[in-house]
């Protein structure tokens, strides 16, 4: 499609020439890697964050995400990358990407405050001809119903968002979901197709041009709500399938069938089956949270999302199941959970990452403590754990030298740096929620 209007043509040209200035708001697990990808392609990138400590670290050439080494920040700086908390600099940007958090509030409802705060701060600084893209995961309708009105109401220059295919208006707005999978190195970031849906076809085209310069494939959809729903479908699909294997794991345990052996056999089917693996419960900023954005929105349409609720219930019960199984394993050894020393291995929500958000380890430790266990933990990524949105632990990571002194070693996160054979050799009892001890035969191992 040929773009109508010199304003959009000019922006597209600047995107294609890699001369457009990219602003990224929110330099977390999503925003920072994205900033580095654009920098690698010689775009000038300015990152915006309200966290002054992050801004300082980045401008000093450092990194606060383990898998991003400081030399990658230095390389980006050489291409003009800088971080700032000065929102006034948003006026300089040709493109603004919003990558701020979208958690749930205490009532398990969407907390859009990070998005609304960001958009309210952006609106008075808009300039005609800018492309604004929301990347934060959210319910269908957010871009059209929340972002667009706030942008239009909040700017004194009466700038309008371009709607319809007439190309009339001043600002282009789109939604493009982030598909980052931290710790997964099997697919290069560039090979993950990027979905984009604009409020208007021109916004979609500009978005596709932008992402086409860093991703190998872009997928344009008809409107932002389709792109928003795409992201939720992907994450709900994971949540539901993980719940399915978590439930079957419990049945298989009663039937003395190894669920992992079953999954290994099932995945040899060349079509119609994708393997998902059971575990101690869901973690991270996506799978435990995003589905409930849709459940909440569905109520507005008098619709109950039963799969989402059931999957949430089953996955949410898994830490309780793990604690019950740990108590049962100790009981078999004539030990009550109360007073037993338990070493939890792994605090991060999944293998080899430094992300603690919604980690099942946090719930498991709290449940063990409530039942009187004396708990320590080890995690190479977290020397200490203090207080967060849903936890208050104040613990320090302990060494693995005295594994044999614990009544139970509970594997919650299967970091690849652990020597599982040595742990099984030295421990009195190993309760393994991740099949990390696969292939090992020892009466000391209980898999749950
Ligand atoms: N982490 C993932 O693997 C992942 C994957 C796909 C999608 N997402 C989605 O991407 C979004 C961001 O997630 P994340 O993991 O990067 O979060 P994060 O917490 O790691 O990073 C968000 C950053 O935004 C900053 N911030 C908050 N409010 C701000 C404001 N008003 N102005 C400027 N900066 C602000 C925070 O200081 C933080 O640095 C969420 O919607 C999430 O659901 C995350």
Short mmCIF file of C-alpha atoms and ligand atoms in Angstrom, two decimals:
data_model
loop_
_atom_site.label_atom_id
_atom_site.label_comp_id
_atom_site.label_asym_id
_atom_site.label_seq_id
_atom_site.Cartn_x
_atom_site.Cartn_y
_atom_site.Cartn_z
CA UNK A 1 0.00 0.00 0.00
CA UNK A 2 1.32 3.43 -0.89
CA UNK A 3 1.08 5.80 2.04
CA UNK A 4 -1.11 8.86 1.52
CA UNK A 5 0.11 12.17 2.88
CA UNK A 6 3.62 13.56 3.03
CA UNK A 7 3.78 13.32 6.84
CA UNK A 8 3.46 9.52 6.91
CA UNK A 9 5.59 9.08 3.80
CA UNK A 10 8.32 11.09 5.43
CA UNK A 11 8.17 9.00 8.62
CA UNK A 12 8.20 5.76 6.63
CA UNK A 13 11.22 6.95 4.71
CA UNK A 14 13.04 7.80 7.93
CA UNK A 15 12.18 4.35 9.30
CA UNK A 16 13.42 2.64 6.15
CA UNK A 17 16.61 4.72 6.17
CA UNK A 18 17.15 3.89 9.86
CA UNK A 19 17.36 7.62 10.57
CA UNK A 20 14.24 7.78 12.73
CA UNK A 21 14.85 8.40 16.42
CA UNK A 22 13.26 5.63 18.55
CA UNK A 23 12.06 6.27 22.10
CA UNK A 24 11.34 3.27 24.32
CA UNK A 25 9.41 3.85 27.54
CA UNK A 26 10.09 1.18 30.19
CA UNK A 27 13.56 -0.38 30.12
CA UNK A 28 12.76 -3.73 31.72
CA UNK A 29 12.93 -7.30 30.48
CA UNK A 30 11.06 -6.26 27.32
CA UNK A 31 12.09 -2.66 26.66
CA UNK A 32 15.85 -2.98 27.13
CA UNK A 33 16.40 -5.93 24.73
CA UNK A 34 14.18 -4.13 22.21
CA UNK A 35 16.29 -0.98 22.54
CA UNK A 36 19.42 -3.03 21.88
CA UNK A 37 17.90 -4.65 18.79
CA UNK A 38 17.13 -1.25 17.27
CA UNK A 39 20.60 -0.01 18.20
CA UNK A 40 22.17 -3.00 16.47
CA UNK A 41 20.41 -1.83 13.32
CA UNK A 42 22.00 1.63 13.73
CA UNK A 43 18.83 3.37 14.87
CA UNK A 44 19.35 6.10 17.40
CA UNK A 45 17.53 4.93 20.53
CA UNK A 46 16.65 6.81 23.69
CA UNK A 47 15.26 4.79 26.57
CA UNK A 48 12.92 6.34 29.15
CA UNK A 49 12.44 4.96 32.64
CA UNK A 50 11.17 6.37 35.93
CA UNK A 51 13.67 4.17 37.78
CA UNK A 52 16.67 6.50 38.19
CA UNK A 53 18.90 3.62 39.28
CA UNK A 54 18.32 1.84 35.95
CA UNK A 55 18.98 5.04 34.00
CA UNK A 56 22.23 5.57 35.89
CA UNK A 57 23.39 1.98 35.43
CA UNK A 58 22.73 2.05 31.69
CA UNK A 59 24.36 5.43 31.13
CA UNK A 60 27.37 4.14 33.07
CA UNK A 61 27.62 1.25 30.58
CA UNK A 62 26.24 -1.32 33.03
CA UNK A 63 23.38 -3.81 32.87
CA UNK A 64 20.87 -5.04 35.47
CA UNK A 65 19.63 -8.04 33.47
CA UNK A 66 21.92 -11.06 33.79
CA UNK A 67 21.56 -12.27 30.22
CA UNK A 68 22.45 -8.80 28.84
CA UNK A 69 26.20 -8.32 29.34
CA UNK A 70 27.53 -4.76 29.79
CA UNK A 71 29.42 -4.96 26.48
CA UNK A 72 26.03 -5.04 24.69
CA UNK A 73 25.10 -1.78 26.42
CA UNK A 74 28.45 -0.26 25.45
CA UNK A 75 27.93 -1.33 21.82
CA UNK A 76 24.49 0.30 21.81
CA UNK A 77 25.93 3.47 23.35
CA UNK A 78 28.36 3.64 20.45
CA UNK A 79 25.27 3.80 18.17
CA UNK A 80 23.81 6.66 20.23
CA UNK A 81 21.82 4.74 22.84
CA UNK A 82 21.19 6.62 26.06
CA UNK A 83 18.73 6.39 28.94
CA UNK A 84 16.82 9.21 30.58
CA UNK A 85 13.96 9.92 32.93
CA UNK A 86 13.31 13.28 31.27
CA UNK A 87 9.96 12.92 29.53
CA UNK A 88 10.40 16.26 27.76
CA UNK A 89 12.82 14.50 25.47
CA UNK A 90 9.91 12.50 24.05
CA UNK A 91 9.28 15.41 21.68
CA UNK A 92 12.52 14.53 19.88
CA UNK A 93 11.33 11.02 19.06
CA UNK A 94 9.85 9.94 15.73
CA UNK A 95 8.60 6.69 17.23
CA UNK A 96 7.63 5.93 20.83
CA UNK A 97 7.25 2.33 22.03
CA UNK A 98 5.56 1.74 25.40
CA UNK A 99 6.84 -1.31 27.36
CA UNK A 100 5.63 -0.67 30.91
CA UNK A 101 4.26 -3.32 33.31
CA UNK A 102 0.66 -4.54 33.30
CA UNK A 103 0.13 -6.38 36.60
CA UNK A 104 -3.07 -7.37 38.39
CA UNK A 105 -4.32 -5.40 41.38
CA UNK A 106 -5.20 -6.89 44.76
CA UNK A 107 -8.63 -7.90 43.45
CA UNK A 108 -7.04 -9.82 40.57
CA UNK A 109 -8.20 -7.19 38.08
CA UNK A 110 -6.10 -5.43 35.39
CA UNK A 111 -3.94 -2.63 36.78
CA UNK A 112 -3.51 -0.30 33.81
CA UNK A 113 -2.04 2.48 35.93
CA UNK A 114 1.46 2.12 34.42
CA UNK A 115 0.01 2.50 30.93
CA UNK A 116 -2.28 5.39 31.85
CA UNK A 117 0.48 7.22 33.77
CA UNK A 118 2.81 6.82 30.79
CA UNK A 119 0.27 7.94 28.22
CA UNK A 120 -0.82 10.92 30.33
CA UNK A 121 2.81 12.01 30.58
CA UNK A 122 3.36 11.45 26.86
CA UNK A 123 0.23 13.27 25.63
CA UNK A 124 1.28 16.87 26.34
CA UNK A 125 4.61 16.20 24.63
CA UNK A 126 3.24 14.78 21.39
CA UNK A 127 4.35 16.17 18.08
CA UNK A 128 2.57 15.72 14.74
CA UNK A 129 3.90 12.84 12.67
CA UNK A 130 4.92 10.56 15.56
CA UNK A 131 4.16 6.83 15.67
CA UNK A 132 3.15 5.54 19.12
CA UNK A 133 3.06 1.77 19.69
CA UNK A 134 1.84 0.05 22.85
CA UNK A 135 3.72 -3.22 23.51
CA UNK A 136 2.53 -3.99 27.05
CA UNK A 137 0.28 -7.05 27.23
CA UNK A 138 -3.30 -6.03 27.89
CA UNK A 139 -6.97 -6.80 27.17
CA UNK A 140 -8.49 -6.24 23.72
CA UNK A 141 -9.71 -2.67 23.44
CA UNK A 142 -7.01 -0.98 25.52
CA UNK A 143 -5.38 0.84 22.62
CA UNK A 144 -8.66 2.15 21.18
CA UNK A 145 -10.55 2.73 24.42
CA UNK A 146 -7.81 3.89 26.79
CA UNK A 147 -4.66 4.96 24.95
CA UNK A 148 -6.18 6.91 22.04
CA UNK A 149 -8.59 9.04 24.16
CA UNK A 150 -5.84 9.84 26.70
CA UNK A 151 -3.45 10.90 23.94
CA UNK A 152 -6.08 13.15 22.36
CA UNK A 153 -7.41 14.65 25.59
CA UNK A 154 -4.00 15.28 27.09
CA UNK A 155 -2.33 17.37 24.42
CA UNK A 156 -2.89 21.10 24.29
CA UNK A 157 -2.07 21.33 20.57
CA UNK A 158 -5.32 19.44 19.80
CA UNK A 159 -3.43 16.79 17.89
CA UNK A 160 -5.66 13.94 16.67
CA UNK A 161 -4.91 10.26 16.18
CA UNK A 162 -5.13 9.24 12.52
CA UNK A 163 -8.25 7.09 12.02
CA UNK A 164 -9.76 5.52 8.91
CA UNK A 165 -8.00 5.25 5.59
CA UNK A 166 -8.27 8.94 4.75
CA UNK A 167 -5.03 9.52 6.60
CA UNK A 168 -6.54 12.57 8.39
CA UNK A 169 -4.99 13.35 11.74
CA UNK A 170 -1.58 13.91 13.24
CA UNK A 171 -0.43 10.90 15.28
CA UNK A 172 -0.22 7.23 14.30
CA UNK A 173 -1.08 4.65 16.96
CA UNK A 174 -0.71 0.86 16.94
CA UNK A 175 -0.47 -2.14 19.23
CA UNK A 176 2.23 -4.76 18.81
CA UNK A 177 2.55 -7.57 21.36
CA UNK A 178 5.89 -8.60 22.78
CA UNK A 179 6.72 -12.29 22.38
CA UNK A 180 9.97 -12.30 24.30
CA UNK A 181 10.60 -15.62 26.10
CA UNK A 182 13.38 -14.98 28.64
CA UNK A 183 15.91 -17.77 28.87
CA UNK A 184 14.78 -19.39 25.64
CA UNK A 185 17.71 -19.29 23.24
CA UNK A 186 16.29 -21.80 20.77
CA UNK A 187 14.76 -19.06 18.59
CA UNK A 188 16.69 -15.90 17.78
CA UNK A 189 14.75 -12.80 18.74
CA UNK A 190 14.75 -11.63 15.12
CA UNK A 191 13.11 -14.87 14.03
CA UNK A 192 10.06 -14.34 16.24
CA UNK A 193 7.45 -12.84 13.90
CA UNK A 194 6.11 -9.49 15.11
CA UNK A 195 2.35 -8.93 15.02
CA UNK A 196 1.15 -5.36 14.55
CA UNK A 197 -2.32 -3.81 14.35
CA UNK A 198 -2.81 -0.07 13.84
CA UNK A 199 -5.77 2.15 14.70
CA UNK A 200 -5.63 2.94 11.01
CA UNK A 201 -4.10 1.10 8.01
CA UNK A 202 -1.36 3.73 7.73
CA UNK A 203 -0.38 3.16 11.35
CA UNK A 204 -0.27 -0.58 10.65
CA UNK A 205 1.95 0.01 7.64
CA UNK A 206 4.29 2.27 9.58
CA UNK A 207 4.44 -0.28 12.41
CA UNK A 208 5.20 -3.09 9.95
CA UNK A 209 7.97 -0.99 8.38
CA UNK A 210 9.42 -0.24 11.80
CA UNK A 211 9.44 -3.82 13.08
CA UNK A 212 10.41 -5.14 9.66
CA UNK A 213 13.74 -3.40 10.16
CA UNK A 214 14.61 -5.57 13.19
CA UNK A 215 12.45 -8.70 12.82
CA UNK A 216 12.62 -11.09 9.89
CA UNK A 217 8.85 -11.26 9.57
CA UNK A 218 5.98 -8.99 10.52
CA UNK A 219 2.32 -9.99 10.62
CA UNK A 220 -0.14 -7.16 10.04
CA UNK A 221 -3.64 -7.52 11.46
CA UNK A 222 -6.73 -5.44 10.88
CA UNK A 223 -6.92 -3.55 14.18
CA UNK A 224 -5.23 -3.21 17.60
CA UNK A 225 -7.82 -5.43 19.34
CA UNK A 226 -6.81 -8.36 17.10
CA UNK A 227 -3.15 -7.89 18.04
CA UNK A 228 -4.07 -7.54 21.72
CA UNK A 229 -6.18 -10.71 21.59
CA UNK A 230 -3.44 -12.61 19.71
CA UNK A 231 -1.05 -12.14 22.62
CA UNK A 232 -3.68 -13.27 25.12
CA UNK A 233 -4.59 -16.33 23.05
CA UNK A 234 -0.93 -17.37 23.02
CA UNK A 235 -0.55 -17.05 26.77
CA UNK A 236 -3.93 -18.59 27.61
CA UNK A 237 -3.03 -21.53 25.38
CA UNK A 238 0.09 -22.05 27.49
CA UNK A 239 -1.72 -21.63 30.78
CA UNK A 240 -4.48 -24.09 29.85
CA UNK A 241 -2.08 -26.73 28.53
CA UNK A 242 0.22 -26.42 31.55
CA UNK A 243 -2.83 -26.84 33.79
CA UNK A 244 -3.78 -29.96 31.84
CA UNK A 245 -0.40 -31.63 32.40
CA UNK A 246 -0.31 -30.44 36.01
CA UNK A 247 -3.63 -32.18 36.61
CA UNK A 248 -2.56 -35.33 34.75
CA UNK A 249 0.67 -35.37 36.74
CA UNK A 250 -1.34 -35.74 39.93
CA UNK A 251 -3.45 -38.53 38.46
CA UNK A 252 -0.36 -40.28 37.07
CA UNK A 253 1.26 -40.16 40.52
CA UNK A 254 -1.68 -42.08 41.95
CA UNK A 255 -1.54 -44.54 39.08
CA UNK A 256 2.24 -44.95 39.41
CA UNK A 257 2.83 -43.72 35.88
CA UNK A 258 5.67 -41.31 35.10
CA UNK A 259 4.04 -38.29 33.40
CA UNK A 260 7.36 -37.23 31.85
CA UNK A 261 7.75 -40.63 30.21
CA UNK A 262 4.21 -40.27 28.89
CA UNK A 263 4.90 -36.81 27.45
CA UNK A 264 8.15 -38.02 25.85
CA UNK A 265 6.25 -40.82 24.14
CA UNK A 266 3.32 -38.57 23.12
CA UNK A 267 5.55 -35.95 21.55
CA UNK A 268 6.83 -38.46 19.00
CA UNK A 269 3.50 -37.92 17.23
CA UNK A 270 4.42 -35.75 14.24
CA UNK A 271 1.17 -33.75 14.23
CA UNK A 272 -1.58 -32.57 16.56
CA UNK A 273 0.44 -32.64 19.80
CA UNK A 274 2.69 -30.06 21.39
CA UNK A 275 4.46 -31.01 24.63
CA UNK A 276 3.90 -28.99 27.80
CA UNK A 277 5.53 -29.94 31.08
CA UNK A 278 4.18 -30.01 34.61
CA UNK A 279 5.90 -28.09 37.38
CA UNK A 280 5.49 -26.48 40.79
CA UNK A 281 3.14 -23.74 39.53
CA UNK A 282 3.23 -20.77 37.19
CA UNK A 283 5.54 -17.79 37.45
CA UNK A 284 6.70 -14.69 35.59
CA UNK A 285 4.98 -11.52 34.51
CA UNK A 286 2.93 -13.19 31.77
CA UNK A 287 1.27 -16.59 32.11
CA UNK A 288 -0.10 -16.22 35.68
CA UNK A 289 -1.40 -12.70 34.94
CA UNK A 290 -2.36 -12.09 31.32
CA UNK A 291 -5.28 -14.57 31.09
CA UNK A 292 -7.09 -12.63 33.82
CA UNK A 293 -6.96 -9.49 31.72
CA UNK A 294 -9.28 -11.28 29.33
CA UNK A 295 -11.53 -12.79 32.05
CA UNK A 296 -12.04 -9.29 33.39
CA UNK A 297 -12.86 -7.81 29.99
CA UNK A 298 -15.15 -10.74 29.13
CA UNK A 299 -17.46 -9.78 32.02
CA UNK A 300 -18.27 -6.57 30.16
CA UNK A 301 -19.71 -8.84 27.45
CA UNK A 302 -21.60 -11.02 29.97
CA UNK A 303 -19.24 -13.90 29.21
CA UNK A 304 -17.45 -16.30 31.55
CA UNK A 305 -14.04 -17.55 30.44
CA UNK A 306 -14.22 -20.99 32.08
CA UNK A 307 -11.01 -22.45 30.65
CA UNK A 308 -9.03 -19.49 32.01
CA UNK A 309 -10.57 -19.79 35.45
CA UNK A 310 -10.11 -23.57 35.66
CA UNK A 311 -6.50 -23.37 34.46
CA UNK A 312 -5.86 -20.60 36.99
CA UNK A 313 -7.35 -22.72 39.76
CA UNK A 314 -5.30 -25.84 38.90
CA UNK A 315 -2.03 -23.97 38.33
CA UNK A 316 -2.60 -21.83 41.43
CA UNK A 317 -2.99 -25.00 43.56
CA UNK A 318 0.34 -26.48 42.48
CA UNK A 319 2.48 -24.90 45.25
CA UNK A 320 0.04 -26.39 47.79
CA UNK A 321 0.37 -29.79 46.09
CA UNK A 322 4.18 -29.53 46.24
CA UNK A 323 4.10 -28.71 49.96
CA UNK A 324 1.67 -31.60 50.65
CA UNK A 325 3.91 -34.01 48.73
CA UNK A 326 6.99 -32.75 50.59
CA UNK A 327 5.21 -33.33 53.90
CA UNK A 328 4.19 -36.82 52.74
CA UNK A 329 7.76 -37.67 51.68
CA UNK A 330 9.08 -36.57 55.07
CA UNK A 331 6.30 -38.48 56.80
CA UNK A 332 7.46 -41.66 55.01
CA UNK A 333 10.81 -41.08 56.74
CA UNK A 334 9.09 -40.62 60.11
CA UNK A 335 9.68 -36.87 60.11
CA UNK A 336 7.02 -34.20 60.58
CA UNK A 337 7.23 -31.16 58.30
CA UNK A 338 7.12 -28.99 61.42
CA UNK A 339 10.71 -28.61 62.57
CA UNK A 340 12.22 -30.27 59.49
CA UNK A 341 15.00 -28.41 57.68
CA UNK A 342 14.12 -27.87 54.03
CA UNK A 343 16.47 -26.45 51.40
CA UNK A 344 14.60 -24.98 48.43
CA UNK A 345 16.65 -25.00 45.24
CA UNK A 346 15.82 -22.20 42.85
CA UNK A 347 14.02 -18.96 43.58
CA UNK A 348 13.60 -17.68 39.99
CA UNK A 349 10.34 -18.63 38.31
CA UNK A 350 12.15 -20.66 35.68
CA UNK A 351 15.53 -22.08 34.78
CA UNK A 352 18.57 -19.82 34.32
CA UNK A 353 16.84 -16.45 34.58
CA UNK A 354 17.02 -13.66 37.13
CA UNK A 355 13.30 -12.99 37.37
CA UNK A 356 11.43 -13.56 40.61
CA UNK A 357 8.04 -12.23 39.65
CA UNK A 358 5.15 -14.50 40.70
CA UNK A 359 7.66 -17.31 41.28
CA UNK A 360 6.07 -20.44 42.81
CA UNK A 361 9.16 -20.72 45.08
CA UNK A 362 7.94 -17.68 46.99
CA UNK A 363 4.55 -19.25 47.73
CA UNK A 364 6.10 -22.64 48.50
CA UNK A 365 8.52 -21.13 51.02
CA UNK A 366 5.73 -19.20 52.70
CA UNK A 367 3.55 -22.34 52.91
CA UNK A 368 6.43 -24.43 54.28
CA UNK A 369 7.14 -21.79 56.92
CA UNK A 370 3.47 -21.56 57.86
CA UNK A 371 3.54 -25.31 58.52
CA UNK A 372 6.58 -25.01 60.76
CA UNK A 373 9.40 -26.07 58.41
CA UNK A 374 12.79 -24.39 58.80
CA UNK A 375 13.51 -23.19 55.29
CA UNK A 376 16.67 -22.06 53.51
CA UNK A 377 17.09 -21.49 49.81
CA UNK A 378 19.82 -21.41 47.20
CA UNK A 379 19.72 -19.53 43.92
CA UNK A 380 22.81 -18.34 42.01
CA UNK A 381 20.77 -15.45 40.57
CA UNK A 382 19.42 -14.18 43.90
CA UNK A 383 21.96 -13.72 46.73
CA UNK A 384 19.10 -12.40 48.84
CA UNK A 385 15.33 -12.00 48.68
CA UNK A 386 13.52 -9.25 50.53
CA UNK A 387 10.05 -7.88 50.05
CA UNK A 388 7.95 -7.66 46.89
CA UNK A 389 4.39 -7.16 45.73
CA UNK A 390 3.21 -10.51 47.11
CA UNK A 391 5.96 -11.66 49.49
CA UNK A 392 7.94 -10.62 52.51
CA UNK A 393 10.73 -13.13 53.09
CA UNK A 394 14.07 -11.47 53.97
CA UNK A 395 16.32 -14.45 53.33
CA UNK A 396 19.82 -14.94 51.99
CA UNK A 397 20.90 -17.65 49.57
CA UNK A 398 22.75 -20.38 51.41
CA UNK A 399 25.68 -22.42 50.09
CA UNK A 400 25.28 -25.93 48.75
CA UNK A 401 28.12 -27.27 50.93
CA UNK A 402 25.83 -28.72 53.58
CA UNK A 403 23.10 -30.30 51.48
CA UNK A 404 23.34 -33.47 53.60
CA UNK A 405 22.33 -31.58 56.75
CA UNK A 406 18.83 -30.87 55.46
CA UNK A 407 15.94 -33.24 56.00
CA UNK A 408 14.79 -32.45 52.49
CA UNK A 409 16.13 -30.73 49.39
CA UNK A 410 13.23 -29.42 47.33
CA UNK A 411 14.00 -28.70 43.66
CA UNK A 412 11.64 -25.94 42.54
CA UNK A 413 13.72 -24.33 39.77
CA UNK A 414 16.02 -26.53 37.71
CA UNK A 415 18.90 -24.12 37.07
CA UNK A 416 21.44 -25.75 34.78
CA UNK A 417 24.35 -24.82 37.07
CA UNK A 418 23.26 -27.34 39.74
CA UNK A 419 25.08 -30.65 39.94
CA UNK A 420 22.02 -32.84 40.42
CA UNK A 421 23.98 -36.08 40.71
CA UNK A 422 25.99 -34.63 43.61
CA UNK A 423 22.83 -33.28 45.24
CA UNK A 424 21.14 -36.70 45.04
CA UNK A 425 24.30 -38.36 46.36
CA UNK A 426 24.60 -36.06 49.38
CA UNK A 427 20.99 -35.29 50.30
CA UNK A 428 18.88 -37.32 52.72
CA UNK A 429 15.78 -36.72 50.60
CA UNK A 430 15.26 -34.94 47.26
CA UNK A 431 11.78 -33.83 46.26
CA UNK A 432 11.96 -32.98 42.56
CA UNK A 433 9.19 -30.89 40.98
CA UNK A 434 10.95 -30.44 37.61
CA UNK A 435 12.23 -33.88 36.67
CA UNK A 436 15.75 -32.50 37.10
CA UNK A 437 16.83 -35.91 38.42
CA UNK A 438 15.63 -37.65 35.25
CA UNK A 439 17.44 -40.94 34.67
CA UNK A 440 18.75 -41.16 38.24
CA UNK A 441 17.72 -44.05 40.44
CA UNK A 442 17.86 -43.48 44.16
CA UNK A 443 15.44 -44.27 46.98
CA UNK A 444 16.12 -40.71 48.15
CA UNK A 445 14.33 -39.15 45.17
CA UNK A 446 10.62 -38.37 45.24
CA UNK A 447 9.27 -36.81 42.05
CA UNK A 448 6.16 -34.70 42.35
N1 LIG B 1 8.95 -10.21 30.78
C1 LIG B 1 8.49 -10.90 29.76
O1 LIG B 1 8.98 -11.99 29.48
C2 LIG B 1 7.39 -10.39 28.87
C3 LIG B 1 7.11 -11.08 27.68
C4 LIG B 1 6.10 -10.61 26.85
C5 LIG B 1 5.37 -9.49 27.23
N2 LIG B 1 5.65 -8.84 28.40
C6 LIG B 1 4.87 -7.64 28.72
O2 LIG B 1 5.68 -6.49 28.53
C7 LIG B 1 5.36 -5.48 29.48
C8 LIG B 1 6.60 -5.08 30.25
O3 LIG B 1 7.08 -6.19 30.96
P1 LIG B 1 8.55 -6.26 31.54
O4 LIG B 1 8.77 -7.69 31.91
O5 LIG B 1 9.52 -5.61 30.63
O6 LIG B 1 8.38 -5.37 32.84
P2 LIG B 1 9.57 -4.79 33.76
O7 LIG B 1 8.98 -4.57 35.11
O8 LIG B 1 10.78 -5.65 33.63
O9 LIG B 1 9.94 -3.41 33.10
C9 LIG B 1 9.07 -2.32 33.05
C10 LIG B 1 9.89 -1.04 33.19
O10 LIG B 1 8.99 0.06 33.05
C11 LIG B 1 9.41 1.07 33.94
N3 LIG B 1 8.29 1.98 34.15
C12 LIG B 1 7.17 1.80 34.87
N4 LIG B 1 6.36 2.88 34.76
C13 LIG B 1 6.99 3.74 33.95
C14 LIG B 1 6.66 5.03 33.45
N5 LIG B 1 5.52 5.63 33.77
N6 LIG B 1 7.56 5.65 32.65
C15 LIG B 1 8.73 5.05 32.32
N7 LIG B 1 9.08 3.83 32.76
C16 LIG B 1 8.22 3.19 33.54
C17 LIG B 1 9.86 0.31 35.17
O11 LIG B 1 10.70 1.09 35.98
C18 LIG B 1 10.59 -0.89 34.53
O12 LIG B 1 11.95 -0.61 34.32
C19 LIG B 1 4.26 -6.08 30.35
O13 LIG B 1 3.02 -5.70 29.85
C20 LIG B 1 4.43 -7.57 30.16
O14 LIG B 1 3.23 -8.28 30.36
C21 LIG B 1 6.66 -9.26 29.22
#
